Short mmCIF file of N, CA and C in Angstrom, two decimals:
data_model
loop_
_atom_site.label_atom_id
_atom_site.label_comp_id
_atom_site.label_asym_id
_atom_site.label_seq_id
_atom_site.Cartn_x
_atom_site.Cartn_y
_atom_site.Cartn_z
N MET A 1 0.98 -4.49 -82.60
CA MET A 1 -0.16 -5.33 -82.39
C MET A 1 -0.85 -4.80 -81.22
N LYS A 2 -2.27 -4.93 -81.36
CA LYS A 2 -3.35 -4.52 -80.29
C LYS A 2 -3.16 -5.57 -79.25
N THR A 3 -3.22 -4.88 -78.13
CA THR A 3 -2.91 -5.78 -76.71
C THR A 3 -4.29 -5.80 -75.83
N ASP A 4 -5.04 -4.81 -76.07
CA ASP A 4 -6.28 -4.54 -75.17
C ASP A 4 -7.69 -4.91 -75.97
N PHE A 5 -8.17 -6.04 -75.55
CA PHE A 5 -9.19 -6.62 -76.16
C PHE A 5 -10.56 -6.57 -75.22
N ALA A 6 -11.73 -6.44 -75.95
CA ALA A 6 -12.99 -6.41 -75.11
C ALA A 6 -13.10 -7.76 -74.61
N VAL A 7 -13.59 -7.99 -73.26
CA VAL A 7 -13.71 -9.29 -72.68
C VAL A 7 -15.05 -9.07 -71.82
N PRO A 8 -16.14 -8.85 -72.28
CA PRO A 8 -17.36 -8.69 -71.50
C PRO A 8 -17.57 -9.55 -70.45
N ASP A 9 -18.03 -8.99 -69.31
CA ASP A 9 -18.54 -9.94 -68.08
C ASP A 9 -19.83 -10.65 -68.46
N GLY A 10 -20.09 -11.60 -67.86
CA GLY A 10 -21.43 -12.41 -68.05
C GLY A 10 -21.50 -13.35 -69.06
N LEU A 11 -20.15 -13.45 -69.76
CA LEU A 11 -19.88 -14.60 -70.84
C LEU A 11 -18.95 -15.63 -70.33
N TYR A 12 -18.90 -16.75 -71.11
CA TYR A 12 -18.02 -17.74 -71.02
C TYR A 12 -17.15 -17.89 -72.18
N TYR A 13 -15.94 -18.22 -72.25
CA TYR A 13 -15.13 -18.27 -73.35
C TYR A 13 -14.31 -19.53 -73.46
N THR A 14 -13.87 -19.74 -74.75
CA THR A 14 -13.03 -20.99 -75.08
C THR A 14 -11.71 -20.64 -75.18
N LYS A 15 -10.76 -21.77 -75.26
CA LYS A 15 -9.36 -21.38 -75.65
C LYS A 15 -9.16 -21.13 -77.13
N GLU A 16 -10.08 -21.45 -77.78
CA GLU A 16 -10.15 -21.12 -79.19
C GLU A 16 -10.57 -19.81 -79.79
N HIS A 17 -11.18 -19.22 -78.66
CA HIS A 17 -11.68 -17.77 -78.81
C HIS A 17 -13.11 -17.44 -79.24
N GLU A 18 -13.96 -18.42 -78.74
CA GLU A 18 -15.42 -18.30 -78.81
C GLU A 18 -15.99 -17.88 -77.64
N TRP A 19 -17.16 -17.18 -77.63
CA TRP A 19 -17.87 -16.71 -76.45
C TRP A 19 -19.12 -17.37 -76.49
N VAL A 20 -19.82 -17.53 -75.18
CA VAL A 20 -21.27 -18.05 -75.05
C VAL A 20 -21.80 -17.21 -73.97
N ARG A 21 -23.11 -16.84 -74.39
CA ARG A 21 -23.93 -15.94 -73.41
C ARG A 21 -24.98 -16.89 -73.05
N LEU A 22 -25.38 -17.14 -71.91
CA LEU A 22 -26.46 -18.03 -71.22
C LEU A 22 -27.83 -16.97 -71.46
N GLU A 23 -28.78 -17.52 -72.26
CA GLU A 23 -30.04 -16.72 -72.27
C GLU A 23 -31.23 -17.70 -71.94
N GLY A 24 -31.56 -17.94 -70.71
CA GLY A 24 -32.33 -18.94 -70.27
C GLY A 24 -32.03 -20.41 -70.53
N ASP A 25 -32.79 -20.92 -71.35
CA ASP A 25 -32.32 -22.58 -71.67
C ASP A 25 -31.56 -22.41 -72.97
N LYS A 26 -31.09 -21.49 -73.46
CA LYS A 26 -30.34 -21.34 -74.75
C LYS A 26 -29.16 -20.66 -74.57
N CYS A 27 -28.20 -20.74 -75.55
CA CYS A 27 -26.84 -20.07 -75.59
C CYS A 27 -26.64 -19.35 -76.75
N ARG A 28 -26.31 -18.11 -76.65
CA ARG A 28 -25.85 -17.46 -77.84
C ARG A 28 -24.40 -17.57 -78.05
N VAL A 29 -23.84 -17.72 -79.37
CA VAL A 29 -22.31 -18.01 -79.49
C VAL A 29 -21.93 -17.02 -80.55
N GLY A 30 -20.82 -16.64 -80.34
CA GLY A 30 -19.94 -15.91 -81.30
C GLY A 30 -18.51 -15.98 -81.17
N VAL A 31 -17.78 -15.25 -81.87
CA VAL A 31 -16.15 -15.09 -81.63
C VAL A 31 -15.74 -13.85 -81.03
N THR A 32 -14.70 -13.99 -80.39
CA THR A 32 -14.21 -12.78 -79.46
C THR A 32 -13.66 -11.70 -80.40
N ASP A 33 -13.52 -10.59 -79.57
CA ASP A 33 -12.91 -9.42 -80.06
C ASP A 33 -11.50 -9.94 -80.59
N TYR A 34 -10.65 -10.67 -79.80
CA TYR A 34 -9.36 -11.11 -79.96
C TYR A 34 -9.42 -11.87 -81.53
N ALA A 35 -10.39 -12.89 -81.60
CA ALA A 35 -10.36 -13.45 -82.80
C ALA A 35 -10.66 -12.74 -84.01
N GLN A 36 -11.75 -11.76 -83.86
CA GLN A 36 -11.96 -10.90 -85.19
C GLN A 36 -10.87 -10.06 -85.48
N ASN A 37 -10.22 -9.61 -84.43
CA ASN A 37 -9.09 -8.71 -84.64
C ASN A 37 -7.78 -9.43 -85.33
N SER A 38 -7.58 -10.63 -84.84
CA SER A 38 -6.58 -11.46 -85.57
C SER A 38 -6.95 -11.87 -86.87
N LEU A 39 -8.11 -12.02 -87.31
CA LEU A 39 -8.46 -12.33 -88.67
C LEU A 39 -8.41 -11.10 -89.52
N HIS A 40 -8.52 -10.03 -89.01
CA HIS A 40 -8.84 -8.66 -89.66
C HIS A 40 -10.16 -8.62 -90.43
N GLU A 41 -10.06 -8.08 -91.62
CA GLU A 41 -11.40 -7.97 -92.36
C GLU A 41 -12.31 -9.27 -92.63
N ILE A 42 -13.33 -9.48 -91.99
CA ILE A 42 -14.15 -10.68 -92.17
C ILE A 42 -14.89 -10.62 -93.62
N VAL A 43 -14.89 -11.51 -94.43
CA VAL A 43 -15.54 -11.29 -95.67
C VAL A 43 -16.68 -12.28 -95.99
N TYR A 44 -16.57 -13.30 -95.23
CA TYR A 44 -17.59 -14.53 -95.22
C TYR A 44 -17.70 -15.17 -93.93
N VAL A 45 -18.99 -15.61 -93.56
CA VAL A 45 -19.22 -16.50 -92.47
C VAL A 45 -20.14 -17.68 -92.93
N GLU A 46 -19.53 -18.92 -92.82
CA GLU A 46 -20.27 -20.01 -93.10
C GLU A 46 -21.00 -20.44 -91.69
N LEU A 47 -22.35 -20.41 -91.80
CA LEU A 47 -23.10 -20.61 -90.66
C LEU A 47 -23.59 -22.10 -90.58
N PRO A 48 -23.79 -22.60 -89.27
CA PRO A 48 -24.29 -23.97 -89.02
C PRO A 48 -25.68 -24.16 -89.60
N LYS A 49 -26.03 -25.46 -89.71
CA LYS A 49 -27.57 -25.66 -90.06
C LYS A 49 -28.32 -25.81 -88.96
N VAL A 50 -29.52 -25.13 -88.97
CA VAL A 50 -30.58 -25.00 -88.07
C VAL A 50 -30.93 -26.63 -87.75
N GLY A 51 -31.09 -27.12 -86.69
CA GLY A 51 -31.52 -28.31 -86.37
C GLY A 51 -30.40 -29.41 -86.22
N ALA A 52 -29.18 -28.78 -86.58
CA ALA A 52 -27.94 -29.82 -86.42
C ALA A 52 -27.54 -29.94 -84.95
N ASN A 53 -27.22 -31.21 -84.70
CA ASN A 53 -26.72 -31.37 -83.20
C ASN A 53 -25.18 -31.44 -83.32
N VAL A 54 -24.68 -30.60 -82.17
CA VAL A 54 -23.10 -30.50 -82.33
C VAL A 54 -22.69 -30.86 -80.93
N ALA A 55 -21.43 -31.33 -81.00
CA ALA A 55 -20.74 -31.79 -79.70
C ALA A 55 -19.88 -30.57 -79.35
N GLN A 56 -19.50 -30.45 -77.95
CA GLN A 56 -18.58 -29.40 -77.58
C GLN A 56 -17.50 -29.26 -78.22
N MET A 57 -17.02 -28.16 -78.77
CA MET A 57 -15.66 -27.90 -79.42
C MET A 57 -15.59 -28.60 -80.83
N GLN A 58 -16.92 -28.77 -81.35
CA GLN A 58 -16.87 -29.41 -82.68
C GLN A 58 -17.11 -28.06 -83.72
N SER A 59 -16.68 -28.12 -84.87
CA SER A 59 -16.78 -26.96 -85.86
C SER A 59 -18.17 -26.77 -86.07
N LEU A 60 -18.56 -25.46 -85.90
CA LEU A 60 -19.95 -24.96 -86.26
C LEU A 60 -20.02 -24.39 -87.82
N GLY A 61 -18.84 -23.96 -88.28
CA GLY A 61 -18.62 -23.29 -89.50
C GLY A 61 -17.22 -22.61 -89.53
N THR A 62 -17.22 -21.70 -90.46
CA THR A 62 -15.93 -20.91 -90.52
C THR A 62 -16.10 -19.47 -90.55
N VAL A 63 -15.17 -18.73 -90.30
CA VAL A 63 -15.03 -17.32 -90.53
C VAL A 63 -13.89 -17.00 -91.62
N GLU A 64 -14.29 -16.31 -92.57
CA GLU A 64 -13.09 -16.07 -93.60
C GLU A 64 -12.80 -14.75 -93.63
N SER A 65 -11.52 -14.38 -93.68
CA SER A 65 -11.22 -13.00 -93.99
C SER A 65 -10.29 -12.77 -95.13
N VAL A 66 -9.90 -11.72 -95.44
CA VAL A 66 -8.82 -11.34 -96.60
C VAL A 66 -7.47 -12.26 -96.07
N LYS A 67 -7.35 -12.45 -94.83
CA LYS A 67 -6.07 -12.93 -94.29
C LYS A 67 -5.94 -14.57 -94.19
N ALA A 68 -7.12 -14.94 -93.66
CA ALA A 68 -7.11 -16.43 -93.30
C ALA A 68 -8.54 -16.96 -93.13
N VAL A 69 -8.74 -18.26 -93.06
CA VAL A 69 -9.83 -18.84 -92.59
C VAL A 69 -9.77 -19.56 -91.33
N ALA A 70 -10.84 -19.44 -90.46
CA ALA A 70 -10.78 -19.98 -89.17
C ALA A 70 -12.00 -20.66 -88.83
N ASP A 71 -11.96 -21.97 -88.28
CA ASP A 71 -13.02 -22.74 -87.79
C ASP A 71 -13.57 -21.97 -86.41
N VAL A 72 -14.94 -22.01 -86.48
CA VAL A 72 -15.60 -21.70 -85.31
C VAL A 72 -16.21 -22.72 -84.52
N TYR A 73 -15.77 -22.93 -83.16
CA TYR A 73 -16.28 -24.17 -82.54
C TYR A 73 -17.35 -24.00 -81.46
N SER A 74 -18.04 -25.02 -81.36
CA SER A 74 -19.33 -24.87 -80.42
C SER A 74 -18.68 -24.94 -79.05
N PRO A 75 -19.02 -23.97 -78.21
CA PRO A 75 -18.64 -23.97 -76.67
C PRO A 75 -19.34 -25.01 -75.92
N VAL A 76 -20.57 -25.24 -76.46
CA VAL A 76 -21.46 -26.06 -75.70
C VAL A 76 -21.96 -27.27 -76.79
N ALA A 77 -22.40 -28.52 -76.28
CA ALA A 77 -23.03 -29.47 -76.92
C ALA A 77 -24.51 -29.16 -76.99
N GLY A 78 -25.16 -29.46 -78.06
CA GLY A 78 -26.69 -29.29 -78.16
C GLY A 78 -27.17 -29.19 -79.52
N GLU A 79 -28.30 -28.52 -79.81
CA GLU A 79 -29.01 -28.37 -81.06
C GLU A 79 -28.93 -27.03 -81.58
N VAL A 80 -28.60 -26.67 -82.73
CA VAL A 80 -28.50 -25.37 -83.41
C VAL A 80 -30.14 -25.08 -83.62
N LEU A 81 -30.42 -23.83 -82.83
CA LEU A 81 -31.82 -23.54 -82.89
C LEU A 81 -31.91 -22.26 -83.73
N GLU A 82 -30.90 -21.55 -84.10
CA GLU A 82 -30.92 -20.39 -84.78
C GLU A 82 -29.67 -19.83 -85.25
N VAL A 83 -29.78 -19.30 -86.45
CA VAL A 83 -28.32 -18.78 -87.05
C VAL A 83 -28.60 -17.26 -87.22
N ASN A 84 -27.53 -16.43 -87.46
CA ASN A 84 -27.52 -15.16 -87.52
C ASN A 84 -27.47 -14.90 -89.18
N ASN A 85 -28.58 -15.01 -89.86
CA ASN A 85 -28.39 -14.71 -91.34
C ASN A 85 -28.14 -13.46 -91.86
N THR A 86 -28.21 -12.44 -90.97
CA THR A 86 -27.73 -11.10 -91.36
C THR A 86 -26.05 -11.12 -91.82
N LEU A 87 -25.44 -12.17 -91.15
CA LEU A 87 -24.04 -12.20 -91.58
C LEU A 87 -23.71 -12.62 -93.10
N SER A 88 -24.93 -13.21 -93.72
CA SER A 88 -24.56 -13.70 -95.17
C SER A 88 -24.32 -12.42 -96.03
N ASP A 89 -25.01 -11.47 -95.50
CA ASP A 89 -25.00 -9.99 -96.36
C ASP A 89 -24.01 -9.08 -95.69
N ALA A 90 -23.90 -9.18 -94.47
CA ALA A 90 -23.00 -8.19 -93.59
C ALA A 90 -22.02 -8.96 -92.60
N PRO A 91 -20.98 -9.85 -93.24
CA PRO A 91 -20.17 -10.51 -92.39
C PRO A 91 -19.20 -9.57 -91.64
N GLU A 92 -19.15 -8.23 -91.93
CA GLU A 92 -18.10 -7.29 -91.30
C GLU A 92 -18.85 -7.15 -89.79
N LEU A 93 -20.11 -7.46 -89.61
CA LEU A 93 -20.66 -7.22 -88.29
C LEU A 93 -19.89 -8.02 -87.16
N VAL A 94 -19.28 -9.03 -87.72
CA VAL A 94 -18.37 -9.98 -86.79
C VAL A 94 -17.30 -9.00 -86.24
N ASN A 95 -16.66 -8.25 -87.25
CA ASN A 95 -15.49 -7.21 -86.91
C ASN A 95 -16.07 -6.06 -86.03
N LYS A 96 -17.15 -5.44 -86.39
CA LYS A 96 -17.83 -4.13 -85.78
C LYS A 96 -18.22 -4.54 -84.50
N ASN A 97 -19.00 -5.67 -84.38
CA ASN A 97 -19.73 -5.79 -83.01
C ASN A 97 -19.66 -7.49 -82.53
N PRO A 98 -18.60 -7.93 -82.40
CA PRO A 98 -18.36 -9.41 -82.05
C PRO A 98 -19.34 -9.89 -80.99
N TYR A 99 -19.65 -9.09 -80.05
CA TYR A 99 -20.43 -9.40 -78.95
C TYR A 99 -21.99 -9.00 -78.91
N GLY A 100 -22.16 -8.37 -80.03
CA GLY A 100 -23.60 -7.96 -80.19
C GLY A 100 -24.15 -8.25 -81.62
N ASP A 101 -24.24 -7.51 -82.48
CA ASP A 101 -24.88 -7.94 -83.87
C ASP A 101 -23.97 -8.86 -84.68
N GLY A 102 -22.80 -9.25 -84.34
CA GLY A 102 -22.03 -10.28 -85.03
C GLY A 102 -22.03 -11.58 -84.29
N TRP A 103 -23.01 -11.95 -83.60
CA TRP A 103 -23.17 -13.19 -83.07
C TRP A 103 -23.55 -14.24 -84.15
N ILE A 104 -23.12 -15.37 -83.83
CA ILE A 104 -23.22 -16.46 -84.91
C ILE A 104 -24.52 -17.49 -84.84
N THR A 105 -24.62 -18.03 -83.81
CA THR A 105 -25.71 -18.96 -83.71
C THR A 105 -26.32 -19.03 -82.24
N ILE A 106 -27.48 -19.65 -81.96
CA ILE A 106 -28.12 -20.00 -80.89
C ILE A 106 -28.20 -21.49 -80.69
N ILE A 107 -27.81 -21.91 -79.49
CA ILE A 107 -27.69 -23.55 -79.20
C ILE A 107 -28.64 -23.79 -78.15
N ARG A 108 -29.46 -24.89 -78.18
CA ARG A 108 -30.05 -25.37 -76.90
C ARG A 108 -29.04 -26.40 -76.58
N PRO A 109 -28.42 -26.14 -75.22
CA PRO A 109 -27.50 -27.15 -74.78
C PRO A 109 -28.11 -28.34 -74.35
N SER A 110 -27.43 -29.25 -74.40
CA SER A 110 -27.81 -30.74 -73.81
C SER A 110 -27.36 -31.08 -72.49
N ASP A 111 -26.24 -30.31 -72.02
CA ASP A 111 -25.74 -30.71 -70.78
C ASP A 111 -24.90 -29.42 -70.24
N MET A 112 -25.59 -28.45 -69.98
CA MET A 112 -24.92 -26.92 -69.74
C MET A 112 -24.04 -26.95 -68.56
N ALA A 113 -24.39 -27.78 -67.50
CA ALA A 113 -23.52 -27.73 -66.25
C ALA A 113 -22.14 -28.41 -66.66
N LYS A 114 -22.21 -29.48 -67.43
CA LYS A 114 -20.96 -30.17 -67.86
C LYS A 114 -20.18 -29.26 -68.78
N ASP A 115 -20.79 -28.74 -69.78
CA ASP A 115 -19.90 -27.97 -70.59
C ASP A 115 -19.48 -26.54 -69.92
N LEU A 116 -20.16 -26.02 -68.95
CA LEU A 116 -19.69 -24.78 -68.46
C LEU A 116 -18.47 -25.04 -67.67
N ALA A 117 -18.26 -26.18 -67.16
CA ALA A 117 -17.03 -26.56 -66.33
C ALA A 117 -15.87 -26.46 -67.14
N SER A 118 -15.88 -26.70 -68.42
CA SER A 118 -14.59 -26.41 -69.30
C SER A 118 -14.41 -25.31 -69.84
N LEU A 119 -15.35 -24.34 -69.72
CA LEU A 119 -15.30 -22.95 -70.27
C LEU A 119 -14.63 -21.97 -69.25
N MET A 120 -14.03 -20.87 -69.87
CA MET A 120 -13.43 -19.89 -68.96
C MET A 120 -14.46 -18.72 -68.70
N PRO A 121 -14.27 -18.28 -67.44
CA PRO A 121 -14.92 -16.98 -67.10
C PRO A 121 -14.13 -15.77 -67.43
N PRO A 122 -14.60 -14.59 -67.63
CA PRO A 122 -13.97 -13.43 -68.25
C PRO A 122 -12.50 -13.35 -67.71
N GLU A 123 -12.27 -13.56 -66.30
CA GLU A 123 -10.91 -13.16 -65.70
C GLU A 123 -9.93 -14.28 -66.31
N ALA A 124 -10.34 -15.49 -66.52
CA ALA A 124 -9.38 -16.48 -66.68
C ALA A 124 -9.10 -16.23 -68.46
N TYR A 125 -10.07 -15.85 -69.10
CA TYR A 125 -9.77 -15.56 -70.64
C TYR A 125 -9.01 -14.27 -70.69
N LYS A 126 -9.08 -13.24 -69.94
CA LYS A 126 -8.23 -12.24 -69.95
C LYS A 126 -6.76 -12.59 -69.73
N ASP A 127 -6.64 -13.73 -68.65
CA ASP A 127 -5.17 -14.10 -68.55
C ASP A 127 -4.70 -14.86 -69.58
N LEU A 128 -5.48 -15.54 -70.34
CA LEU A 128 -5.06 -16.31 -71.54
C LEU A 128 -4.56 -15.33 -72.61
N LEU A 129 -5.35 -14.27 -72.78
CA LEU A 129 -5.04 -13.11 -73.82
C LEU A 129 -3.74 -12.49 -73.40
N LYS A 130 -3.57 -12.24 -72.27
CA LYS A 130 -2.30 -11.54 -71.67
C LYS A 130 -1.21 -12.55 -72.08
N LYS A 131 -1.26 -13.67 -71.78
CA LYS A 131 -0.18 -14.75 -72.20
C LYS A 131 0.15 -14.62 -73.68
N ILE A 132 -0.89 -14.81 -74.35
CA ILE A 132 -0.77 -14.73 -75.90
C ILE A 132 -0.15 -13.41 -76.43
N THR A 133 -0.59 -12.20 -75.86
CA THR A 133 -0.16 -11.03 -76.33
C THR A 133 1.33 -10.83 -75.85
N GLU A 134 1.47 -11.28 -74.66
CA GLU A 134 3.06 -11.08 -74.38
C GLU A 134 4.16 -11.95 -75.08
N LYS A 135 3.59 -13.13 -75.29
CA LYS A 135 4.37 -14.19 -76.16
C LYS A 135 4.58 -13.55 -77.77
N ASN A 136 3.65 -12.83 -78.16
CA ASN A 136 3.74 -12.29 -79.48
C ASN A 136 4.43 -10.93 -79.57
N LYS A 137 4.95 -10.50 -78.60
CA LYS A 137 5.53 -9.04 -78.40
C LYS A 137 6.82 -9.16 -79.21
#
């Protein structure tokens, strides 16, 4: 099993393996390298509806692979402003570039400071992955 996963600096992470990148007054959201690797070959991404209001850690949609279906949870509460429609035709982008072209949605957070307090910086997420991979050895 792979034990070395990309965890870029400048992002915040959830225990459910989503990432969030702050972009001014908006947040770009996707699934982590660990999540996409665990799912294997992604074949479908169910995207949230633009205009939907989501609570922190509410399901935004699902990512489906040949192996499993996983919920994607919102790292922040707020309004869905945009979705990555490219994933409808190319869901494999989540596997190929989870922190780039494989992003899932952009949200305008309703209380960024409150939500950030419950998210992990990169070092804490790396520690979580280390515990998970050691337990699975």
